[in-house]
Amino acid sequence: MNIIGTGLSGLVGTRVVELLSARYTFTNLSLETDVDITRPGVAAKHIARSDAPWVFHFAAMTDVDGAEKERALGRESKSWIVNVKATQYVADAARDSGKKLLYISTDFVFDGTKKEYSEEDTPNPQGWYAITKFEGEKIVGKIPGSLIIRISNPYVANPIRPDFIHKIMGRLAAAEPVSAPDDQIFIPTFVDDVGTAIDALVAKEAQGVYHVVGGMALSPYAVAQKIAGLFGWDKGLIT
């Protein structure tokens, strides 16, 4: 089965394609393949021509700090254009061509005031990145049969660019200090597990919202400690 998708050359998309390539063939719509989905009609043209029954929409601006810096720009910000405007184009194209749509979202859509969140909880995004991703969710949710997967802090074994795990690893391996908060909890998520979940959900033609995350919630400080212990690096570097 062919899958047409956006952002399949990103951190999550690259690994998902690797994991599922034995079961699916993939067509990637991204700047790397000279396709700019933020332009009107571009995504629609490619999606309409494809015989793929599913559209995987992975493309997003995921720089949380960068998004916050452009918050004042509102709908003129890059994060809004990529995460909301382009999502509207992709969603419209999926609907008009009768394809199912899978959208990758984030745990950032919640405000962090509860210890745990389920799929039934109402999002309350705080940061600009989170707001734009939730706007994307609302767009996708209007498409019949759509599937929204929320992930949290993804990491891979061999990233195309350093994820948060490998940034910590790089500093500790170089005997450089690491400063990490111990008063917040998050869930590192191995992208291989996300790929397995996507495979299962697509096979079942699932729809609705699913949380697909790792099995352990801990602080960034605890993560750094675990990494240092695993590789035998100096835990004294971590504060």
Tab-separated table of N, CA and C in Angstrom, residues 25-194:
chain	number	residue	atom	x	y	z
A	25	THR	N	4.874	1.646	0.713
A	25	THR	CA	5.754	2.534	-0.043
A	25	THR	C	5.324	3.962	0.282
A	26	PHE	N	6.288	4.875	0.282
A	26	PHE	CA	6.011	6.230	0.736
A	26	PHE	C	6.348	7.259	-0.334
A	27	THR	N	5.476	8.249	-0.466
A	27	THR	CA	5.729	9.420	-1.282
A	27	THR	C	5.806	10.614	-0.348
A	28	ASN	N	6.937	11.301	-0.356
A	28	ASN	CA	7.183	12.375	0.592
A	28	ASN	C	6.959	13.743	-0.041
A	29	LEU	N	6.083	14.524	0.571
A	29	LEU	CA	5.860	15.902	0.146
A	29	LEU	C	6.548	16.816	1.155
A	30	SER	N	7.671	17.377	0.774
A	30	SER	CA	8.399	18.254	1.683
A	30	SER	C	9.327	19.143	0.865
A	31	LEU	N	9.941	20.083	1.527
A	31	LEU	CA	10.882	20.966	0.841
A	31	LEU	C	12.044	20.168	0.262
A	32	GLU	N	12.382	19.047	0.912
A	32	GLU	CA	13.465	18.188	0.402
A	32	GLU	C	13.111	17.562	-0.940
A	33	THR	N	11.829	17.424	-1.232
A	33	THR	CA	11.394	16.897	-2.529
A	33	THR	C	10.793	18.004	-3.398
A	34	ASP	N	11.156	19.254	-3.058
A	34	ASP	CA	10.723	20.436	-3.812
A	34	ASP	C	9.210	20.630	-3.812
A	35	VAL	N	8.579	20.295	-2.691
A	35	VAL	CA	7.141	20.507	-2.549
A	35	VAL	C	6.906	21.409	-1.343
A	36	ASP	N	6.348	22.597	-1.576
A	36	ASP	CA	6.081	23.545	-0.507
A	36	ASP	C	4.593	23.504	-0.175
A	37	ILE	N	4.250	22.793	0.899
A	37	ILE	CA	2.836	22.594	1.238
A	37	ILE	C	2.198	23.847	1.823
A	38	THR	N	2.986	24.892	2.082
A	38	THR	CA	2.400	26.136	2.591
A	38	THR	C	1.826	27.005	1.480
A	39	ARG	N	2.009	26.589	0.233
A	39	ARG	CA	1.474	27.332	-0.903
A	39	ARG	C	0.129	26.758	-1.317
A	40	PRO	N	-0.859	27.591	-1.582
A	40	PRO	CA	-2.194	27.102	-1.951
A	40	PRO	C	-2.147	26.188	-3.174
A	41	GLY	N	-2.848	25.083	-3.090
A	41	GLY	CA	-3.003	24.178	-4.227
A	41	GLY	C	-1.885	23.184	-4.427
A	42	VAL	N	-0.744	23.382	-3.782
A	42	VAL	CA	0.402	22.493	-4.018
A	42	VAL	C	0.143	21.108	-3.442
A	43	ALA	N	-0.240	21.027	-2.169
A	43	ALA	CA	-0.523	19.728	-1.560
A	43	ALA	C	-1.685	19.048	-2.271
A	44	ALA	N	-2.700	19.822	-2.606
A	44	ALA	CA	-3.886	19.257	-3.256
A	44	ALA	C	-3.536	18.584	-4.578
A	45	LYS	N	-2.654	19.209	-5.342
A	45	LYS	CA	-2.270	18.656	-6.644
A	45	LYS	C	-1.639	17.278	-6.489
A	46	HIS	N	-0.714	17.161	-5.556
A	46	HIS	CA	-0.011	15.891	-5.374
A	46	HIS	C	-0.905	14.831	-4.735
A	47	ILE	N	-1.689	15.227	-3.758
A	47	ILE	CA	-2.544	14.267	-3.062
A	47	ILE	C	-3.641	13.739	-3.982
A	48	ALA	N	-4.207	14.611	-4.806
A	48	ALA	CA	-5.267	14.185	-5.729
A	48	ALA	C	-4.751	13.178	-6.750
A	49	ARG	N	-3.494	13.312	-7.155
A	49	ARG	CA	-2.923	12.410	-8.157
A	49	ARG	C	-2.556	11.046	-7.582
A	50	SER	N	-2.419	10.954	-6.291
A	50	SER	CA	-1.924	9.740	-5.653
A	50	SER	C	-3.036	8.706	-5.454
A	51	ASP	N	-2.654	7.423	-5.559
A	51	ASP	CA	-3.607	6.354	-5.281
A	51	ASP	C	-3.535	5.900	-3.822
A	52	ALA	N	-2.761	6.613	-3.010
A	52	ALA	CA	-2.611	6.253	-1.600
A	52	ALA	C	-3.932	6.436	-0.858
A	53	PRO	N	-4.334	5.467	-0.029
A	53	PRO	CA	-5.558	5.629	0.746
A	53	PRO	C	-5.368	6.486	2.005
A	54	TRP	N	-4.097	6.671	2.419
A	54	TRP	CA	-3.795	7.442	3.625
A	54	TRP	C	-2.863	8.608	3.305
A	55	VAL	N	-3.091	9.719	4.000
A	55	VAL	CA	-2.159	10.849	4.011
A	55	VAL	C	-1.595	10.954	5.424
A	56	PHE	N	-0.274	10.879	5.551
A	56	PHE	CA	0.401	11.073	6.841
A	56	PHE	C	0.902	12.523	6.893
A	57	HIS	N	0.341	13.309	7.786
A	57	HIS	CA	0.759	14.711	7.883
A	57	HIS	C	1.686	14.878	9.085
A	58	PHE	N	3.001	14.783	8.820
A	58	PHE	CA	4.018	14.903	9.860
A	58	PHE	C	4.685	16.272	9.864
A	59	ALA	N	4.579	17.007	8.775
A	59	ALA	CA	5.290	18.276	8.652
A	59	ALA	C	4.824	19.260	9.724
A	60	ALA	N	5.781	19.910	10.367
A	60	ALA	CA	5.448	20.895	11.397
A	60	ALA	C	6.680	21.718	11.725
A	61	MET	N	6.448	22.907	12.238
A	61	MET	CA	7.519	23.663	12.863
A	61	MET	C	7.514	23.270	14.331
A	62	THR	N	8.551	22.581	14.779
A	62	THR	CA	8.573	22.023	16.129
A	62	THR	C	9.526	22.749	17.070
A	63	ASP	N	10.092	23.869	16.617
A	63	ASP	CA	10.984	24.658	17.465
A	63	ASP	C	10.134	25.457	18.449
A	64	VAL	N	9.975	24.910	19.666
A	64	VAL	CA	9.079	25.516	20.646
A	64	VAL	C	9.527	26.928	21.010
A	65	ASP	N	10.803	27.105	21.295
A	65	ASP	CA	11.314	28.428	21.665
A	65	ASP	C	11.232	29.397	20.489
A	66	GLY	N	11.558	28.901	19.299
A	66	GLY	CA	11.486	29.742	18.114
A	66	GLY	C	10.073	30.207	17.831
A	67	ALA	N	9.105	29.311	18.040
A	67	ALA	CA	7.707	29.677	17.826
A	67	ALA	C	7.277	30.766	18.806
A	68	GLU	N	7.704	30.643	20.054
A	68	GLU	CA	7.296	31.623	21.066
A	68	GLU	C	7.824	33.017	20.733
A	69	LYS	N	9.006	33.080	20.144
A	69	LYS	CA	9.601	34.368	19.799
A	69	LYS	C	8.817	35.104	18.719
A	70	GLU	N	8.052	34.363	17.913
A	70	GLU	CA	7.290	35.008	16.842
A	70	GLU	C	5.797	35.069	17.144
A	71	ARG	N	5.443	34.855	18.397
A	71	ARG	CA	4.039	34.848	18.807
A	71	ARG	C	3.305	36.126	18.402
A	72	ALA	N	3.982	37.268	18.547
A	72	ALA	CA	3.345	38.549	18.247
A	72	ALA	C	2.951	38.669	16.777
A	73	LEU	N	3.553	37.845	15.920
A	73	LEU	CA	3.230	37.898	14.491
A	73	LEU	C	1.904	37.212	14.188
A	74	GLY	N	1.409	36.431	15.131
A	74	GLY	CA	0.114	35.773	14.947
A	74	GLY	C	0.059	34.914	13.702
A	75	ARG	N	-0.931	35.169	12.874
A	75	ARG	CA	-1.138	34.341	11.686
A	75	ARG	C	-0.108	34.585	10.593
A	76	GLU	N	0.733	35.573	10.800
A	76	GLU	CA	1.822	35.806	9.855
A	76	GLU	C	3.094	35.081	10.270
A	77	SER	N	3.090	34.446	11.427
A	77	SER	CA	4.272	33.731	11.914
A	77	SER	C	4.501	32.452	11.120
A	78	LYS	N	5.760	32.041	11.065
A	78	LYS	CA	6.095	30.811	10.358
A	78	LYS	C	5.399	29.615	10.982
A	79	SER	N	5.331	29.589	12.318
A	79	SER	CA	4.705	28.455	12.997
A	79	SER	C	3.220	28.350	12.651
A	80	TRP	N	2.531	29.483	12.519
A	80	TRP	CA	1.119	29.433	12.127
A	80	TRP	C	0.981	28.977	10.673
A	81	ILE	N	1.825	29.507	9.817
A	81	ILE	CA	1.745	29.158	8.399
A	81	ILE	C	1.992	27.666	8.183
A	82	VAL	N	2.987	27.105	8.889
A	82	VAL	CA	3.315	25.686	8.713
A	82	VAL	C	2.340	24.792	9.467
A	83	ASN	N	2.047	25.120	10.726
A	83	ASN	CA	1.278	24.219	11.579
A	83	ASN	C	-0.233	24.342	11.428
A	84	VAL	N	-0.687	25.490	10.931
A	84	VAL	CA	-2.126	25.685	10.790
A	84	VAL	C	-2.530	25.818	9.322
A	85	LYS	N	-1.959	26.805	8.651
A	85	LYS	CA	-2.354	27.068	7.268
A	85	LYS	C	-2.078	25.874	6.363
A	86	ALA	N	-0.860	25.312	6.454
A	86	ALA	CA	-0.527	24.154	5.616
A	86	ALA	C	-1.366	22.942	6.008
A	87	THR	N	-1.669	22.812	7.301
A	87	THR	CA	-2.523	21.704	7.743
A	87	THR	C	-3.908	21.811	7.122
A	88	GLN	N	-4.413	23.034	7.006
A	88	GLN	CA	-5.704	23.219	6.355
A	88	GLN	C	-5.655	22.771	4.897
A	89	TYR	N	-4.577	23.126	4.195
A	89	TYR	CA	-4.439	22.707	2.806
A	89	TYR	C	-4.396	21.176	2.687
A	90	VAL	N	-3.618	20.553	3.560
A	90	VAL	CA	-3.472	19.092	3.510
A	90	VAL	C	-4.793	18.409	3.877
A	91	ALA	N	-5.458	18.912	4.914
A	91	ALA	CA	-6.725	18.328	5.339
A	91	ALA	C	-7.793	18.449	4.251
A	92	ASP	N	-7.863	19.623	3.623
A	92	ASP	CA	-8.832	19.818	2.540
A	92	ASP	C	-8.553	18.855	1.391
A	93	ALA	N	-7.278	18.665	1.069
A	93	ALA	CA	-6.907	17.776	-0.026
A	93	ALA	C	-7.257	16.332	0.294
A	94	ALA	N	-7.033	15.917	1.534
A	94	ALA	CA	-7.383	14.558	1.940
A	94	ALA	C	-8.891	14.342	1.866
A	95	ARG	N	-9.641	15.317	2.356
A	95	ARG	CA	-11.100	15.207	2.315
A	95	ARG	C	-11.618	15.167	0.880
A	96	ASP	N	-11.112	16.060	0.054
A	96	ASP	CA	-11.617	16.157	-1.320
A	96	ASP	C	-11.275	14.929	-2.155
A	97	SER	N	-10.178	14.246	-1.800
A	97	SER	CA	-9.781	13.058	-2.564
A	97	SER	C	-10.227	11.756	-1.896
A	98	GLY	N	-10.948	11.859	-0.800
A	98	GLY	CA	-11.485	10.681	-0.136
A	98	GLY	C	-10.448	9.838	0.586
A	99	LYS	N	-9.349	10.453	1.014
A	99	LYS	CA	-8.300	9.715	1.711
A	99	LYS	C	-8.419	9.895	3.224
A	100	LYS	N	-7.924	8.912	3.949
A	100	LYS	CA	-7.854	9.024	5.398
A	100	LYS	C	-6.635	9.865	5.766
A	101	LEU	N	-6.741	10.597	6.872
A	101	LEU	CA	-5.694	11.528	7.269
A	101	LEU	C	-5.177	11.202	8.661
A	102	LEU	N	-3.860	11.058	8.767
A	102	LEU	CA	-3.191	10.862	10.062
A	102	LEU	C	-2.381	12.116	10.369
A	103	TYR	N	-2.573	12.663	11.557
A	103	TYR	CA	-1.926	13.911	11.970
A	103	TYR	C	-1.121	13.659	13.239
A	104	ILE	N	0.148	14.043	13.230
A	104	ILE	CA	0.980	13.927	14.414
A	104	ILE	C	0.887	15.216	15.226
A	105	SER	N	0.433	15.084	16.466
A	105	SER	CA	0.336	16.235	17.351
A	105	SER	C	1.236	16.008	18.567
A	106	THR	N	0.982	16.720	19.636
A	106	THR	CA	1.922	16.802	20.743
A	106	THR	C	1.221	16.891	22.085
A	107	ASP	N	1.910	16.449	23.143
A	107	ASP	CA	1.383	16.600	24.498
A	107	ASP	C	1.381	18.058	24.943
A	108	PHE	N	2.050	18.922	24.203
A	108	PHE	CA	2.073	20.341	24.550
A	108	PHE	C	0.690	20.987	24.464
A	109	VAL	N	-0.289	20.307	23.856
A	109	VAL	CA	-1.631	20.895	23.782
A	109	VAL	C	-2.288	20.963	25.160
A	110	PHE	N	-1.705	20.287	26.166
A	110	PHE	CA	-2.225	20.365	27.528
A	110	PHE	C	-1.426	21.382	28.346
A	111	ASP	N	-2.039	21.861	29.438
A	111	ASP	CA	-1.423	22.941	30.207
A	111	ASP	C	-0.526	22.476	31.342
A	112	GLY	N	-0.473	21.181	31.614
A	112	GLY	CA	0.435	20.671	32.636
A	112	GLY	C	-0.049	20.817	34.059
A	113	THR	N	-1.312	21.175	34.266
A	113	THR	CA	-1.826	21.338	35.626
A	113	THR	C	-2.276	20.021	36.241
A	114	LYS	N	-2.435	18.973	35.416
A	114	LYS	CA	-2.801	17.652	35.919
A	114	LYS	C	-1.592	16.724	35.853
A	115	LYS	N	-1.617	15.691	36.690
A	115	LYS	CA	-0.524	14.725	36.670
A	115	LYS	C	-0.587	13.860	35.422
A	116	GLU	N	-1.791	13.499	35.012
A	116	GLU	CA	-1.963	12.638	33.846
A	116	GLU	C	-3.095	13.176	32.969
A	117	TYR	N	-2.975	12.919	31.674
A	117	TYR	CA	-4.012	13.319	30.723
A	117	TYR	C	-4.420	12.127	29.863
A	118	SER	N	-5.713	12.003	29.626
A	118	SER	CA	-6.221	10.980	28.720
A	118	SER	C	-6.716	11.642	27.448
A	119	GLU	N	-7.118	10.822	26.493
A	119	GLU	CA	-7.632	11.349	25.231
A	119	GLU	C	-8.934	12.123	25.428
A	120	GLU	N	-9.619	11.897	26.546
A	120	GLU	CA	-10.886	12.577	26.800
A	120	GLU	C	-10.700	13.961	27.417
A	121	ASP	N	-9.492	14.279	27.872
A	121	ASP	CA	-9.247	15.586	28.477
A	121	ASP	C	-9.252	16.691	27.423
A	122	THR	N	-9.731	17.859	27.822
A	122	THR	CA	-9.800	18.999	26.913
A	122	THR	C	-8.456	19.730	26.874
A	123	PRO	N	-7.863	19.884	25.706
A	123	PRO	CA	-6.595	20.615	25.609
A	123	PRO	C	-6.734	22.067	26.059
A	124	ASN	N	-5.647	22.597	26.580
A	124	ASN	CA	-5.589	24.005	26.974
A	124	ASN	C	-4.171	24.493	26.694
A	125	PRO	N	-3.822	24.674	25.425
A	125	PRO	CA	-2.440	25.011	25.063
A	125	PRO	C	-2.028	26.374	25.598
A	126	GLN	N	-0.771	26.496	26.012
A	126	GLN	CA	-0.268	27.734	26.590
A	126	GLN	C	0.699	28.452	25.651
A	127	GLY	N	1.734	27.777	25.197
A	127	GLY	CA	2.716	28.383	24.314
A	127	GLY	C	2.199	28.507	22.892
A	128	TRP	N	2.873	29.335	22.102
A	128	TRP	CA	2.434	29.566	20.717
A	128	TRP	C	2.544	28.308	19.877
A	129	TYR	N	3.633	27.555	20.060
A	129	TYR	CA	3.755	26.282	19.337
A	129	TYR	C	2.557	25.392	19.637
A	130	ALA	N	2.227	25.263	20.922
A	130	ALA	CA	1.112	24.406	21.329
A	130	ALA	C	-0.208	24.892	20.750
A	131	ILE	N	-0.397	26.202	20.743
A	131	ILE	CA	-1.627	26.775	20.191
A	131	ILE	C	-1.762	26.429	18.712
A	132	THR	N	-0.670	26.564	17.959
A	132	THR	CA	-0.745	26.259	16.524
A	132	THR	C	-0.988	24.776	16.275
A	133	LYS	N	-0.393	23.906	17.093
A	133	LYS	CA	-0.619	22.474	16.907
A	133	LYS	C	-2.062	22.094	17.248
A	134	PHE	N	-2.627	22.725	18.265
A	134	PHE	CA	-4.020	22.429	18.604
A	134	PHE	C	-4.961	22.960	17.526
A	135	GLU	N	-4.641	24.112	16.945
A	135	GLU	CA	-5.437	24.593	15.819
A	135	GLU	C	-5.414	23.577	14.685
A	136	GLY	N	-4.241	22.965	14.472
A	136	GLY	CA	-4.148	21.901	13.477
A	136	GLY	C	-5.023	20.717	13.823
A	137	GLU	N	-5.046	20.350	15.093
A	137	GLU	CA	-5.908	19.246	15.538
A	137	GLU	C	-7.375	19.532	15.219
A	138	LYS	N	-7.801	20.751	15.480
A	138	LYS	CA	-9.205	21.099	15.248
A	138	LYS	C	-9.559	21.002	13.767
A	139	ILE	N	-8.615	21.370	12.927
A	139	ILE	CA	-8.837	21.254	11.476
A	139	ILE	C	-8.961	19.798	11.075
A	140	VAL	N	-8.013	18.984	11.520
A	140	VAL	CA	-7.997	17.566	11.154
A	140	VAL	C	-9.216	16.841	11.712
A	141	GLY	N	-9.632	17.218	12.926
A	141	GLY	CA	-10.766	16.557	13.555
A	141	GLY	C	-12.066	16.691	12.791
A	142	LYS	N	-12.143	17.669	11.892
A	142	LYS	CA	-13.352	17.863	11.094
A	142	LYS	C	-13.398	16.948	9.868
A	143	ILE	N	-12.274	16.280	9.574
A	143	ILE	CA	-12.219	15.391	8.410
A	143	ILE	C	-12.737	14.011	8.813
A	144	PRO	N	-13.757	13.484	8.140
A	144	PRO	CA	-14.294	12.173	8.510
A	144	PRO	C	-13.223	11.083	8.494
A	145	GLY	N	-13.179	10.280	9.566
A	145	GLY	CA	-12.243	9.161	9.631
A	145	GLY	C	-10.819	9.539	9.963
A	146	SER	N	-10.585	10.796	10.351
A	146	SER	CA	-9.216	11.237	10.611
A	146	SER	C	-8.667	10.622	11.900
A	147	LEU	N	-7.334	10.566	11.968
A	147	LEU	CA	-6.627	9.971	13.093
A	147	LEU	C	-5.601	10.962	13.610
A	148	ILE	N	-5.691	11.317	14.888
A	148	ILE	CA	-4.759	12.240	15.525
A	148	ILE	C	-3.950	11.470	16.555
A	149	ILE	N	-2.626	11.514	16.420
A	149	ILE	CA	-1.733	10.838	17.356
A	149	ILE	C	-0.896	11.882	18.077
A	150	ARG	N	-1.042	11.935	19.389
A	150	ARG	CA	-0.228	12.854	20.189
A	150	ARG	C	0.988	12.110	20.728
A	151	ILE	N	2.166	12.662	20.484
A	151	ILE	CA	3.400	12.066	20.978
A	151	ILE	C	4.078	13.046	21.933
A	152	SER	N	5.130	12.576	22.597
A	152	SER	CA	5.795	13.387	23.606
A	152	SER	C	7.296	13.180	23.537
A	153	ASN	N	8.044	14.262	23.343
A	153	ASN	CA	9.505	14.235	23.406
A	153	ASN	C	10.123	13.046	22.661
A	154	PRO	N	9.968	12.994	21.349
A	154	PRO	CA	10.461	11.848	20.581
A	154	PRO	C	11.985	11.814	20.473
A	155	TYR	N	12.521	10.599	20.493
A	155	TYR	CA	13.954	10.403	20.266
A	155	TYR	C	14.148	9.120	19.467
A	156	VAL	N	15.273	9.034	18.767
A	156	VAL	CA	15.591	7.862	17.952
A	156	VAL	C	17.012	7.415	18.250
A	157	ALA	N	17.361	6.234	17.762
A	157	ALA	CA	18.694	5.688	18.027
A	157	ALA	C	19.766	6.453	17.249
A	158	ASN	N	19.470	6.763	15.988
A	158	ASN	CA	20.449	7.441	15.132
A	158	ASN	C	19.788	8.629	14.451
A	159	PRO	N	19.666	9.747	15.159
A	159	PRO	CA	18.912	10.888	14.626
A	159	PRO	C	19.621	11.585	13.472
A	160	ILE	N	18.809	12.172	12.566
A	160	ILE	CA	19.362	12.949	11.461
A	160	ILE	C	19.941	14.263	11.988
A	161	ARG	N	19.436	14.714	13.121
A	161	ARG	CA	20.014	15.836	13.861
A	161	ARG	C	19.779	15.530	15.337
A	162	PRO	N	20.624	16.042	16.228
A	162	PRO	CA	20.526	15.638	17.634
A	162	PRO	C	19.159	15.927	18.253
A	163	ASP	N	18.527	14.902	18.823
A	163	ASP	CA	17.335	15.113	19.625
A	163	ASP	C	17.787	15.403	21.059
A	164	PHE	N	16.843	15.556	21.980
A	164	PHE	CA	17.226	15.980	23.325
A	164	PHE	C	18.094	14.935	24.022
A	165	ILE	N	17.857	13.657	23.740
A	165	ILE	CA	18.672	12.585	24.336
A	165	ILE	C	20.114	12.698	23.861
A	166	HIS	N	20.288	12.884	22.563
A	166	HIS	CA	21.644	12.924	22.000
A	166	HIS	C	22.365	14.230	22.321
A	167	LYS	N	21.627	15.294	22.577
A	167	LYS	CA	22.263	16.523	23.042
A	167	LYS	C	22.876	16.306	24.427
A	168	ILE	N	22.133	15.621	25.299
A	168	ILE	CA	22.668	15.292	26.628
A	168	ILE	C	23.858	14.353	26.495
A	169	MET	N	23.719	13.349	25.643
A	169	MET	CA	24.805	12.394	25.430
A	169	MET	C	26.067	13.090	24.937
A	170	GLY	N	25.903	14.014	24.007
A	170	GLY	CA	27.051	14.714	23.442
A	170	GLY	C	27.816	15.508	24.481
A	171	ARG	N	27.070	16.181	25.367
A	171	ARG	CA	27.734	16.976	26.401
A	171	ARG	C	28.450	16.082	27.416
A	172	LEU	N	27.789	15.030	27.847
A	172	LEU	CA	28.409	14.151	28.842
A	172	LEU	C	29.621	13.423	28.260
A	173	ALA	N	29.522	13.010	27.004
A	173	ALA	CA	30.650	12.313	26.370
A	173	ALA	C	31.861	13.225	26.261
A	174	ALA	N	31.603	14.537	26.120
A	174	ALA	CA	32.687	15.510	26.011
A	174	ALA	C	33.092	16.067	27.375
A	175	ALA	N	32.556	15.457	28.439
A	175	ALA	CA	32.841	15.893	29.818
A	175	ALA	C	32.440	17.346	30.042
A	176	GLU	N	31.329	17.761	29.416
A	176	GLU	CA	30.801	19.102	29.601
A	176	GLU	C	29.629	19.063	30.582
A	177	PRO	N	29.404	20.110	31.341
A	177	PRO	CA	28.321	20.094	32.335
A	177	PRO	C	26.933	20.093	31.692
A	178	VAL	N	25.988	19.497	32.395
A	178	VAL	CA	24.598	19.452	31.963
A	178	VAL	C	23.729	20.008	33.084
A	179	SER	N	22.936	21.006	32.776
A	179	SER	CA	21.996	21.569	33.737
A	179	SER	C	20.588	21.183	33.298
A	180	ALA	N	19.838	20.506	34.199
A	180	ALA	CA	18.520	20.010	33.832
A	180	ALA	C	17.547	20.181	34.991
A	181	PRO	N	16.315	20.569	34.713
A	181	PRO	CA	15.335	20.755	35.786
A	181	PRO	C	14.905	19.429	36.412
A	182	ASP	N	14.626	19.486	37.721
A	182	ASP	CA	14.110	18.293	38.403
A	182	ASP	C	12.718	18.547	38.970
A	183	ASP	N	12.115	19.692	38.608
A	183	ASP	CA	10.793	20.026	39.135
A	183	ASP	C	9.707	19.954	38.061
A	184	GLN	N	9.977	19.223	36.995
A	184	GLN	CA	8.959	18.990	35.972
A	184	GLN	C	9.080	17.547	35.486
A	185	ILE	N	7.972	17.018	35.010
A	185	ILE	CA	7.925	15.620	34.574
A	185	ILE	C	7.550	15.580	33.099
A	186	PHE	N	8.233	14.737	32.356
A	186	PHE	CA	7.877	14.554	30.945
A	186	PHE	C	8.048	13.083	30.570
A	187	ILE	N	7.665	12.744	29.348
A	187	ILE	CA	7.703	11.342	28.912
A	187	ILE	C	8.524	11.224	27.635
A	188	PRO	N	9.756	10.745	27.729
A	188	PRO	CA	10.527	10.461	26.514
A	188	PRO	C	9.850	9.337	25.723
A	189	THR	N	9.784	9.491	24.416
A	189	THR	CA	9.099	8.497	23.572
A	189	THR	C	10.016	8.034	22.448
A	190	PHE	N	10.288	6.750	22.431
A	190	PHE	CA	11.124	6.146	21.398
A	190	PHE	C	10.308	6.058	20.110
A	191	VAL	N	10.812	6.653	19.037
A	191	VAL	CA	10.042	6.749	17.796
A	191	VAL	C	9.731	5.371	17.212
A	192	ASP	N	10.564	4.379	17.473
A	192	ASP	CA	10.253	3.023	17.007
A	192	ASP	C	8.900	2.560	17.546
A	193	ASP	N	8.586	2.938	18.793
A	193	ASP	CA	7.293	2.573	19.377
A	193	ASP	C	6.159	3.334	18.691
A	194	VAL	N	6.418	4.560	18.296
A	194	VAL	CA	5.420	5.327	17.548
A	194	VAL	C	5.132	4.653	16.213
